[in-house]
């Protein structure tokens, strides 16, 4: 068969490799080299086969604006926000000759399987998804049939890995085979496929069109979704394959659009973000022990894969579904740099929201009969020193880098059957226990799941109210306490659930209770119990620490109080993590330091994001509220957020819940069944089918836990024979190098994520560091004046004198004071001031600044110079000079001459009793006599008023320190009279900034 015949056959029959017939790759030349030249195909948008999902861009983040913190969208990343299309070149048919003897790479050979960007091409009857690796050197292709029957998804996966030239020839062949029906056109470019979903008819394909980098762990990037597109897999209406649309299809699409996938949805190409760092490293080490030639497969945690429903149709027909579709996580991800004198420490916070029993605040409370609770969020903080990027240590010691630590916490609703009726207008509906279970089956399932995920023990921190006028939260307090007591009686003594109940709301309103102090004491007990994860060589038992157990925190909503408690626990864990990395000598960090301020901002963002997802508004009570600082400024903010939360819960939560149920697959359209919007309740969508209860074995009421879940976690040992690992390239186990360093790519520092990351360096006033008077340690407690930020407004020209004289003086040590001979700050103008003394001491870390030199008044004729507008500015400048000169005394040459004349003045001057001059008068006496002229002496006289004042001054009473009413009108008591009226005794002047 000639190649033109093959090309025409490709029009409708490409993908025959799925049926066992020869692959098109066998008919293409395999020679490497420069691709054929020609005009590139820009690709026209078909526009008829896709439905655009409306969404709100999250470029304007709803999180609080942090000082000097750039938005993720302010600076484009290395690869940009949108993917670049594969540039296909048209080639002459003369070079497209078959080559059956060519050899091609298979998927999985040499670690080839990961694709980082995709181009979607379409013909009249098919979609072609072309995937490329991070270097644009290896390509794969997936065929999607658009003519399949309604409800069927027909995908054909090609295991062959093509070069750029081979892929170009393949697409040209498809284009030639479809010339009669419009050829091959570029439909869109995408960073990945989220999956496939159908409502009443044909399937839709959900694509990621925009992304942004938010974190980097072990050289693997984590991305946030910034834009999506919903593409219909049905054929255009102008073709003969037109399908009938259900009248409610558009309504389902509109409901799905209520989920804004561009806010707080994350994915990664090469790092499993659905599991903790401890689990990922343990899994990789276990795989190395069993078979190091077979890397560990990606086994994602289905609890946190929010597009699991969209992945199921593809998983049924594809062998490698995760090669083409990306699992996404919903929650929060943030990363910042802690700079310690040049050492960089990355702090990463990852919050994973469970997709089970997910929903809005008042519509999802408590737990379902499967043990899943509402607002279930796992929060992990990873602290790593970036001496090396990857998870590996030299040696080679795979996944043994000792510079990685992590700590995990958990929050979730109280695991009982309770609800609140939100149909009324009250902002705080009554709490009702909808079902009384004497064996607490839901709580048993929930805690057994916690044992499975985190080990034992579980430390429960219950922060609900204990005393109320109208019992609401206290009802749950009593029932929850009974549940813990019941479950604990069947657990081993050392594995029992640790329970701590404390009315945090009442304590925060009391003046004699220290909320933060109490939380810190609880946090210390938690850290002693659960510990934290510290990676390292497992052959050294002291270098590896494993977290066993978890702290489970809850209040009534698991928002405000819970976030504050988790912050205090996380702050204490941060100190332990930094201590384990050798950064600090102690395990505690003080408040109001740059490190804690940065961590506070990250946790506020974390809490705000979780609160918006569940409650519809930001946090109402922040750490400032519980630390009892800025009460007046935070009070108005709390009121606004409370109103926003009430509005969202009353009017918008129903729409959000419908979107959650549709996207997560809780509701599936079935003919003859009620529509989603006609359901009076979604109770049966989130609970097990009662008809299936009879086929299941009832769980034991006493042995409610799995004993294997209580076993202590231990890190698997490293392979003893490292010589075999040396012969295998590192990219076989971990391909972080290409993703992070991007060899051969041209970029700039401003586009590299590591340089754009938020850091403690952004909170340091630059001018102060130039003057050498700012301690760069992020663990130093800052005063209020030191919390300067780069976005603070610059002072005007009138304040130039005040800013110039802003000099900080440090008390020298004893050794420095001994060698200090003189100071060289003079009070005279610069023209008459001598040069600074050579003996001026240089204090460590402090650059010498001449205050008067910096306070020099600008020249009136210089550009931009401005003289003080009033006398008060001049007086203030003089006052500042007085303070500076008082702290730095000095003697000029003119003052030295004057002092010499003073000490040489004769001490035995004769008493002048006549107008005759002495025989040898001094020059001073002659000058004084000549200065007093006859006219001046003639004008010397005293008035009666002056004499009266003088006599009054001489009239001193017996008790001169007592001021009587008769003394009040006297002139000498003028200032005293002003003081009695409330005025100051001294003249007021501007305060130095």
PDB file of N, CA and C in Angstrom, residues 776-862:
ATOM      1  N   UNK A 776      19.228  41.645  61.109  1.00  0.00           N
ATOM      2  CA  UNK A 776      18.612  40.867  60.048  1.00  0.00           C
ATOM      3  C   UNK A 776      18.075  39.530  60.518  1.00  0.00           C
ATOM      4  N   UNK A 777      18.251  39.185  61.759  1.00  0.00           N
ATOM      5  CA  UNK A 777      17.765  37.898  62.239  1.00  0.00           C
ATOM      6  C   UNK A 777      16.249  37.856  62.221  1.00  0.00           C
ATOM      7  N   UNK A 778      15.649  36.823  61.615  1.00  0.00           N
ATOM      8  CA  UNK A 778      14.176  36.727  61.619  1.00  0.00           C
ATOM      9  C   UNK A 778      13.615  36.268  62.957  1.00  0.00           C
ATOM     10  N   UNK A 779      14.478  36.012  63.939  1.00  0.00           N
ATOM     11  CA  UNK A 779      14.018  35.549  65.249  1.00  0.00           C
ATOM     12  C   UNK A 779      14.167  36.635  66.313  1.00  0.00           C
ATOM     13  N   UNK A 780      14.421  37.864  65.909  1.00  0.00           N
ATOM     14  CA  UNK A 780      14.505  38.977  66.846  1.00  0.00           C
ATOM     15  C   UNK A 780      13.145  39.636  66.975  1.00  0.00           C
ATOM     16  N   UNK A 781      12.729  39.886  68.199  1.00  0.00           N
ATOM     17  CA  UNK A 781      11.435  40.516  68.443  1.00  0.00           C
ATOM     18  C   UNK A 781      11.502  41.960  67.971  1.00  0.00           C
ATOM     19  N   UNK A 782      10.545  42.347  67.119  1.00  0.00           N
ATOM     20  CA  UNK A 782      10.524  43.691  66.551  1.00  0.00           C
ATOM     21  C   UNK A 782       9.599  44.582  67.364  1.00  0.00           C
ATOM     22  N   UNK A 783      10.026  45.838  67.541  1.00  0.00           N
ATOM     23  CA  UNK A 783       9.155  46.835  68.147  1.00  0.00           C
ATOM     24  C   UNK A 783       8.218  47.379  67.083  1.00  0.00           C
ATOM     25  N   UNK A 784       7.288  48.210  67.508  1.00  0.00           N
ATOM     26  CA  UNK A 784       6.311  48.730  66.557  1.00  0.00           C
ATOM     27  C   UNK A 784       6.939  49.557  65.458  1.00  0.00           C
ATOM     28  N   UNK A 785       8.014  50.314  65.775  1.00  0.00           N
ATOM     29  CA  UNK A 785       8.643  51.173  64.774  1.00  0.00           C
ATOM     30  C   UNK A 785       9.458  50.384  63.774  1.00  0.00           C
ATOM     31  N   UNK A 786       9.763  49.111  64.079  1.00  0.00           N
ATOM     32  CA  UNK A 786      10.591  48.320  63.188  1.00  0.00           C
ATOM     33  C   UNK A 786       9.789  47.546  62.171  1.00  0.00           C
ATOM     34  N   UNK A 787       8.445  47.586  62.271  1.00  0.00           N
ATOM     35  CA  UNK A 787       7.611  46.826  61.340  1.00  0.00           C
ATOM     36  C   UNK A 787       7.366  47.653  60.092  1.00  0.00           C
ATOM     37  N   UNK A 788       8.427  48.076  59.429  1.00  0.00           N
ATOM     38  CA  UNK A 788       8.285  48.830  58.205  1.00  0.00           C
ATOM     39  C   UNK A 788       8.131  47.861  57.048  1.00  0.00           C
ATOM     40  N   UNK A 789       7.404  48.288  56.039  1.00  0.00           N
ATOM     41  CA  UNK A 789       7.185  47.459  54.868  1.00  0.00           C
ATOM     42  C   UNK A 789       7.541  48.247  53.634  1.00  0.00           C
ATOM     43  N   UNK A 790       7.936  47.570  52.552  1.00  0.00           N
ATOM     44  CA  UNK A 790       8.338  48.287  51.347  1.00  0.00           C
ATOM     45  C   UNK A 790       7.240  49.108  50.726  1.00  0.00           C
ATOM     46  N   UNK A 791       5.971  48.791  50.978  1.00  0.00           N
ATOM     47  CA  UNK A 791       4.909  49.543  50.342  1.00  0.00           C
ATOM     48  C   UNK A 791       4.448  50.723  51.188  1.00  0.00           C
ATOM     49  N   UNK A 792       5.207  51.079  52.233  1.00  0.00           N
ATOM     50  CA  UNK A 792       4.873  52.235  53.020  1.00  0.00           C
ATOM     51  C   UNK A 792       5.169  53.491  52.217  1.00  0.00           C
ATOM     52  N   UNK A 793       4.312  54.503  52.329  1.00  0.00           N
ATOM     53  CA  UNK A 793       4.452  55.713  51.532  1.00  0.00           C
ATOM     54  C   UNK A 793       5.750  56.429  51.864  1.00  0.00           C
ATOM     55  N   UNK A 794       6.416  56.968  50.839  1.00  0.00           N
ATOM     56  CA  UNK A 794       7.652  57.685  51.053  1.00  0.00           C
ATOM     57  C   UNK A 794       7.352  59.054  51.645  1.00  0.00           C
ATOM     58  N   UNK A 795       8.181  59.554  52.552  1.00  0.00           N
ATOM     59  CA  UNK A 795       7.924  60.865  53.142  1.00  0.00           C
ATOM     60  C   UNK A 795       8.146  61.967  52.126  1.00  0.00           C
ATOM     61  N   UNK A 796       7.495  63.118  52.387  1.00  0.00           N
ATOM     62  CA  UNK A 796       7.660  64.244  51.487  1.00  0.00           C
ATOM     63  C   UNK A 796       8.973  64.963  51.777  1.00  0.00           C
ATOM     64  N   UNK A 797       9.239  65.987  50.974  1.00  0.00           N
ATOM     65  CA  UNK A 797      10.502  66.695  51.107  1.00  0.00           C
ATOM     66  C   UNK A 797      10.602  67.452  52.409  1.00  0.00           C
ATOM     67  N   UNK A 798       9.455  67.841  53.005  1.00  0.00           N
ATOM     68  CA  UNK A 798       9.495  68.587  54.257  1.00  0.00           C
ATOM     69  C   UNK A 798      10.060  67.754  55.400  1.00  0.00           C
ATOM     70  N   UNK A 799       9.989  66.438  55.279  1.00  0.00           N
ATOM     71  CA  UNK A 799      10.481  65.577  56.359  1.00  0.00           C
ATOM     72  C   UNK A 799      11.900  65.097  56.114  1.00  0.00           C
ATOM     73  N   UNK A 800      12.602  65.736  55.193  1.00  0.00           N
ATOM     74  CA  UNK A 800      13.940  65.275  54.858  1.00  0.00           C
ATOM     75  C   UNK A 800      14.886  65.416  56.041  1.00  0.00           C
ATOM     76  N   UNK A 801      14.681  66.489  56.835  1.00  0.00           N
ATOM     77  CA  UNK A 801      15.570  66.683  57.977  1.00  0.00           C
ATOM     78  C   UNK A 801      15.332  65.618  59.036  1.00  0.00           C
ATOM     79  N   UNK A 802      14.056  65.325  59.274  1.00  0.00           N
ATOM     80  CA  UNK A 802      13.745  64.320  60.285  1.00  0.00           C
ATOM     81  C   UNK A 802      14.277  62.949  59.882  1.00  0.00           C
ATOM     82  N   UNK A 803      14.120  62.585  58.587  1.00  0.00           N
ATOM     83  CA  UNK A 803      14.605  61.293  58.143  1.00  0.00           C
ATOM     84  C   UNK A 803      16.122  61.226  58.135  1.00  0.00           C
ATOM     85  N   UNK A 804      16.755  62.351  57.809  1.00  0.00           N
ATOM     86  CA  UNK A 804      18.210  62.352  57.755  1.00  0.00           C
ATOM     87  C   UNK A 804      18.823  62.182  59.122  1.00  0.00           C
ATOM     88  N   UNK A 805      18.134  62.662  60.149  1.00  0.00           N
ATOM     89  CA  UNK A 805      18.666  62.579  61.502  1.00  0.00           C
ATOM     90  C   UNK A 805      18.173  61.355  62.251  1.00  0.00           C
ATOM     91  N   UNK A 806      17.541  60.396  61.500  1.00  0.00           N
ATOM     92  CA  UNK A 806      17.016  59.184  62.140  1.00  0.00           C
ATOM     93  C   UNK A 806      18.171  58.217  62.352  1.00  0.00           C
ATOM     94  N   UNK A 807      18.990  58.465  63.365  1.00  0.00           N
ATOM     95  CA  UNK A 807      20.183  57.674  63.623  1.00  0.00           C
ATOM     96  C   UNK A 807      19.996  56.931  64.931  1.00  0.00           C
ATOM     97  N   UNK A 808      20.352  55.674  64.923  1.00  0.00           N
ATOM     98  CA  UNK A 808      20.229  54.854  66.128  1.00  0.00           C
ATOM     99  C   UNK A 808      21.597  54.728  66.788  1.00  0.00           C
ATOM    100  N   UNK A 809      21.635  54.957  68.110  1.00  0.00           N
ATOM    101  CA  UNK A 809      22.882  54.895  68.854  1.00  0.00           C
ATOM    102  C   UNK A 809      22.874  53.636  69.699  1.00  0.00           C
ATOM    103  N   UNK A 810      24.010  52.959  69.696  1.00  0.00           N
ATOM    104  CA  UNK A 810      24.139  51.714  70.432  1.00  0.00           C
ATOM    105  C   UNK A 810      25.153  51.892  71.532  1.00  0.00           C
ATOM    106  N   UNK A 811      24.837  51.352  72.706  1.00  0.00           N
ATOM    107  CA  UNK A 811      25.767  51.437  73.823  1.00  0.00           C
ATOM    108  C   UNK A 811      26.915  50.484  73.589  1.00  0.00           C
ATOM    109  N   UNK A 812      28.173  50.978  73.541  1.00  0.00           N
ATOM    110  CA  UNK A 812      29.299  50.093  73.260  1.00  0.00           C
ATOM    111  C   UNK A 812      29.599  49.208  74.443  1.00  0.00           C
ATOM    112  N   UNK A 813      30.245  48.113  74.146  1.00  0.00           N
ATOM    113  CA  UNK A 813      30.671  47.229  75.209  1.00  0.00           C
ATOM    114  C   UNK A 813      31.847  47.847  75.958  1.00  0.00           C
ATOM    115  N   UNK A 814      32.238  47.186  77.040  1.00  0.00           N
ATOM    116  CA  UNK A 814      33.315  47.721  77.853  1.00  0.00           C
ATOM    117  C   UNK A 814      34.624  47.767  77.075  1.00  0.00           C
ATOM    118  N   UNK A 815      34.886  46.725  76.308  1.00  0.00           N
ATOM    119  CA  UNK A 815      36.119  46.689  75.535  1.00  0.00           C
ATOM    120  C   UNK A 815      36.146  47.785  74.485  1.00  0.00           C
ATOM    121  N   UNK A 816      34.986  48.091  73.904  1.00  0.00           N
ATOM    122  CA  UNK A 816      34.934  49.149  72.911  1.00  0.00           C
ATOM    123  C   UNK A 816      35.086  50.512  73.560  1.00  0.00           C
ATOM    124  N   UNK A 817      34.521  50.674  74.772  1.00  0.00           N
ATOM    125  CA  UNK A 817      34.583  51.964  75.443  1.00  0.00           C
ATOM    126  C   UNK A 817      36.009  52.301  75.864  1.00  0.00           C
ATOM    127  N   UNK A 818      36.817  51.287  76.175  1.00  0.00           N
ATOM    128  CA  UNK A 818      38.196  51.540  76.579  1.00  0.00           C
ATOM    129  C   UNK A 818      38.985  52.164  75.441  1.00  0.00           C
ATOM    130  N   UNK A 819      38.801  51.680  74.255  1.00  0.00           N
ATOM    131  CA  UNK A 819      39.549  52.193  73.121  1.00  0.00           C
ATOM    132  C   UNK A 819      38.950  53.421  72.494  1.00  0.00           C
ATOM    133  N   UNK A 820      37.877  53.956  73.051  1.00  0.00           N
ATOM    134  CA  UNK A 820      37.195  55.101  72.481  1.00  0.00           C
ATOM    135  C   UNK A 820      37.820  56.381  73.030  1.00  0.00           C
ATOM    136  N   UNK A 821      38.424  57.195  72.190  1.00  0.00           N
ATOM    137  CA  UNK A 821      39.126  58.396  72.628  1.00  0.00           C
ATOM    138  C   UNK A 821      38.347  59.661  72.384  1.00  0.00           C
ATOM    139  N   UNK A 822      37.597  59.716  71.318  1.00  0.00           N
ATOM    140  CA  UNK A 822      36.851  60.942  71.046  1.00  0.00           C
ATOM    141  C   UNK A 822      35.729  60.649  70.088  1.00  0.00           C
ATOM    142  N   UNK A 823      34.770  61.560  70.057  1.00  0.00           N
ATOM    143  CA  UNK A 823      33.671  61.501  69.100  1.00  0.00           C
ATOM    144  C   UNK A 823      33.881  62.612  68.095  1.00  0.00           C
ATOM    145  N   UNK A 824      33.387  62.450  66.938  1.00  0.00           N
ATOM    146  CA  UNK A 824      33.680  63.419  65.879  1.00  0.00           C
ATOM    147  C   UNK A 824      32.418  63.941  65.238  1.00  0.00           C
ATOM    148  N   UNK A 825      31.422  64.240  66.050  1.00  0.00           N
ATOM    149  CA  UNK A 825      30.212  64.886  65.548  1.00  0.00           C
ATOM    150  C   UNK A 825      30.193  66.295  66.081  1.00  0.00           C
ATOM    151  N   UNK A 826      30.277  67.267  65.232  1.00  0.00           N
ATOM    152  CA  UNK A 826      30.385  68.663  65.647  1.00  0.00           C
ATOM    153  C   UNK A 826      29.082  69.372  65.455  1.00  0.00           C
ATOM    154  N   UNK A 827      28.927  70.454  66.172  1.00  0.00           N
ATOM    155  CA  UNK A 827      27.705  71.241  66.073  1.00  0.00           C
ATOM    156  C   UNK A 827      27.838  72.398  65.113  1.00  0.00           C
ATOM    157  N   UNK A 828      29.029  72.674  64.663  1.00  0.00           N
ATOM    158  CA  UNK A 828      29.216  73.766  63.724  1.00  0.00           C
ATOM    159  C   UNK A 828      28.901  73.311  62.316  1.00  0.00           C
ATOM    160  N   UNK A 829      28.737  74.247  61.393  1.00  0.00           N
ATOM    161  CA  UNK A 829      28.502  73.872  59.999  1.00  0.00           C
ATOM    162  C   UNK A 829      29.646  73.063  59.441  1.00  0.00           C
ATOM    163  N   UNK A 830      29.356  72.401  58.331  1.00  0.00           N
ATOM    164  CA  UNK A 830      30.340  71.483  57.757  1.00  0.00           C
ATOM    165  C   UNK A 830      31.596  72.195  57.322  1.00  0.00           C
ATOM    166  N   UNK A 831      31.491  73.489  56.953  1.00  0.00           N
ATOM    167  CA  UNK A 831      32.665  74.205  56.469  1.00  0.00           C
ATOM    168  C   UNK A 831      33.702  74.420  57.543  1.00  0.00           C
ATOM    169  N   UNK A 832      33.268  74.536  58.814  1.00  0.00           N
ATOM    170  CA  UNK A 832      34.191  74.792  59.909  1.00  0.00           C
ATOM    171  C   UNK A 832      34.432  73.562  60.757  1.00  0.00           C
ATOM    172  N   UNK A 833      33.942  72.392  60.317  1.00  0.00           N
ATOM    173  CA  UNK A 833      34.073  71.198  61.111  1.00  0.00           C
ATOM    174  C   UNK A 833      35.279  70.402  60.649  1.00  0.00           C
ATOM    175  N   UNK A 834      36.120  69.956  61.575  1.00  0.00           N
ATOM    176  CA  UNK A 834      37.281  69.150  61.169  1.00  0.00           C
ATOM    177  C   UNK A 834      36.868  67.764  60.747  1.00  0.00           C
ATOM    178  N   UNK A 835      37.798  67.069  60.132  1.00  0.00           N
ATOM    179  CA  UNK A 835      37.530  65.701  59.684  1.00  0.00           C
ATOM    180  C   UNK A 835      37.331  64.786  60.867  1.00  0.00           C
ATOM    181  N   UNK A 836      36.566  63.701  60.705  1.00  0.00           N
ATOM    182  CA  UNK A 836      36.358  62.765  61.815  1.00  0.00           C
ATOM    183  C   UNK A 836      37.663  62.208  62.318  1.00  0.00           C
ATOM    184  N   UNK A 837      37.664  61.905  63.572  1.00  0.00           N
ATOM    185  CA  UNK A 837      38.872  61.397  64.211  1.00  0.00           C
ATOM    186  C   UNK A 837      39.167  59.994  63.745  1.00  0.00           C
ATOM    187  N   UNK A 838      40.460  59.680  63.662  1.00  0.00           N
ATOM    188  CA  UNK A 838      40.871  58.324  63.279  1.00  0.00           C
ATOM    189  C   UNK A 838      40.475  57.303  64.325  1.00  0.00           C
ATOM    190  N   UNK A 839      40.269  57.818  65.559  1.00  0.00           N
ATOM    191  CA  UNK A 839      39.980  56.883  66.643  1.00  0.00           C
ATOM    192  C   UNK A 839      38.517  56.528  66.751  1.00  0.00           C
ATOM    193  N   UNK A 840      37.720  56.966  65.764  1.00  0.00           N
ATOM    194  CA  UNK A 840      36.291  56.640  65.817  1.00  0.00           C
ATOM    195  C   UNK A 840      36.111  55.126  65.782  1.00  0.00           C
ATOM    196  N   UNK A 841      35.474  54.523  66.790  1.00  0.00           N
ATOM    197  CA  UNK A 841      35.360  53.053  66.820  1.00  0.00           C
ATOM    198  C   UNK A 841      34.378  52.565  65.782  1.00  0.00           C
ATOM    199  N   UNK A 842      34.657  51.400  65.236  1.00  0.00           N
ATOM    200  CA  UNK A 842      33.758  50.737  64.302  1.00  0.00           C
ATOM    201  C   UNK A 842      33.109  49.580  65.027  1.00  0.00           C
ATOM    202  N   UNK A 843      31.827  49.733  65.374  1.00  0.00           N
ATOM    203  CA  UNK A 843      31.112  48.672  66.092  1.00  0.00           C
ATOM    204  C   UNK A 843      30.712  47.578  65.127  1.00  0.00           C
ATOM    205  N   UNK A 844      30.759  46.333  65.575  1.00  0.00           N
ATOM    206  CA  UNK A 844      30.413  45.211  64.675  1.00  0.00           C
ATOM    207  C   UNK A 844      28.977  45.334  64.185  1.00  0.00           C
ATOM    208  N   UNK A 845      28.820  45.199  62.865  1.00  0.00           N
ATOM    209  CA  UNK A 845      27.483  45.213  62.269  1.00  0.00           C
ATOM    210  C   UNK A 845      26.863  46.584  62.181  1.00  0.00           C
ATOM    211  N   UNK A 846      27.608  47.652  62.517  1.00  0.00           N
ATOM    212  CA  UNK A 846      27.043  48.995  62.493  1.00  0.00           C
ATOM    213  C   UNK A 846      27.952  49.894  61.688  1.00  0.00           C
ATOM    214  N   UNK A 847      27.453  50.480  60.635  1.00  0.00           N
ATOM    215  CA  UNK A 847      28.227  51.417  59.829  1.00  0.00           C
ATOM    216  C   UNK A 847      28.172  52.787  60.466  1.00  0.00           C
ATOM    217  N   UNK A 848      29.310  53.491  60.502  1.00  0.00           N
ATOM    218  CA  UNK A 848      29.352  54.806  61.119  1.00  0.00           C
ATOM    219  C   UNK A 848      28.652  55.811  60.220  1.00  0.00           C
ATOM    220  N   UNK A 849      27.784  56.590  60.795  1.00  0.00           N
ATOM    221  CA  UNK A 849      27.035  57.618  60.091  1.00  0.00           C
ATOM    222  C   UNK A 849      27.268  58.937  60.776  1.00  0.00           C
ATOM    223  N   UNK A 850      27.711  59.936  60.052  1.00  0.00           N
ATOM    224  CA  UNK A 850      27.873  61.279  60.598  1.00  0.00           C
ATOM    225  C   UNK A 850      26.511  61.941  60.623  1.00  0.00           C
ATOM    226  N   UNK A 851      25.914  62.122  61.784  1.00  0.00           N
ATOM    227  CA  UNK A 851      24.547  62.639  61.826  1.00  0.00           C
ATOM    228  C   UNK A 851      24.430  64.010  61.209  1.00  0.00           C
ATOM    229  N   UNK A 852      25.429  64.876  61.416  1.00  0.00           N
ATOM    230  CA  UNK A 852      25.316  66.229  60.892  1.00  0.00           C
ATOM    231  C   UNK A 852      25.515  66.254  59.392  1.00  0.00           C
ATOM    232  N   UNK A 853      26.356  65.304  58.909  1.00  0.00           N
ATOM    233  CA  UNK A 853      26.532  65.222  57.463  1.00  0.00           C
ATOM    234  C   UNK A 853      25.241  64.780  56.796  1.00  0.00           C
ATOM    235  N   UNK A 854      24.542  63.821  57.434  1.00  0.00           N
ATOM    236  CA  UNK A 854      23.273  63.364  56.876  1.00  0.00           C
ATOM    237  C   UNK A 854      22.174  64.374  57.083  1.00  0.00           C
ATOM    238  N   UNK A 855      22.351  65.283  58.061  1.00  0.00           N
ATOM    239  CA  UNK A 855      21.332  66.285  58.339  1.00  0.00           C
ATOM    240  C   UNK A 855      21.576  67.586  57.622  1.00  0.00           C
ATOM    241  N   UNK A 856      22.524  67.604  56.713  1.00  0.00           N
ATOM    242  CA  UNK A 856      22.852  68.835  56.007  1.00  0.00           C
ATOM    243  C   UNK A 856      21.647  69.340  55.239  1.00  0.00           C
ATOM    244  N   UNK A 857      21.357  70.616  55.371  1.00  0.00           N
ATOM    245  CA  UNK A 857      20.224  71.225  54.693  1.00  0.00           C
ATOM    246  C   UNK A 857      20.526  71.330  53.216  1.00  0.00           C
ATOM    247  N   UNK A 858      19.633  70.926  52.353  1.00  0.00           N
ATOM    248  CA  UNK A 858      19.900  70.994  50.915  1.00  0.00           C
ATOM    249  C   UNK A 858      20.115  72.420  50.459  1.00  0.00           C
ATOM    250  N   UNK A 859      20.921  72.523  49.434  1.00  0.00           N
ATOM    251  CA  UNK A 859      21.184  73.835  48.861  1.00  0.00           C
ATOM    252  C   UNK A 859      19.907  74.391  48.255  1.00  0.00           C
ATOM    253  N   UNK A 860      19.683  75.703  48.472  1.00  0.00           N
ATOM    254  CA  UNK A 860      18.449  76.317  48.005  1.00  0.00           C
ATOM    255  C   UNK A 860      18.351  76.291  46.491  1.00  0.00           C
ATOM    256  N   UNK A 861      19.500  76.301  45.865  1.00  0.00           N
ATOM    257  CA  UNK A 861      19.459  76.330  44.410  1.00  0.00           C
ATOM    258  C   UNK A 861      19.479  74.975  43.761  1.00  0.00           C
ATOM    259  N   UNK A 862      19.666  73.913  44.552  1.00  0.00           N
ATOM    260  CA  UNK A 862      19.723  72.575  43.979  1.00  0.00           C
ATOM    261  C   UNK A 862      18.344  72.116  43.561  1.00  0.00           C
TER     262      UNK A 862
END
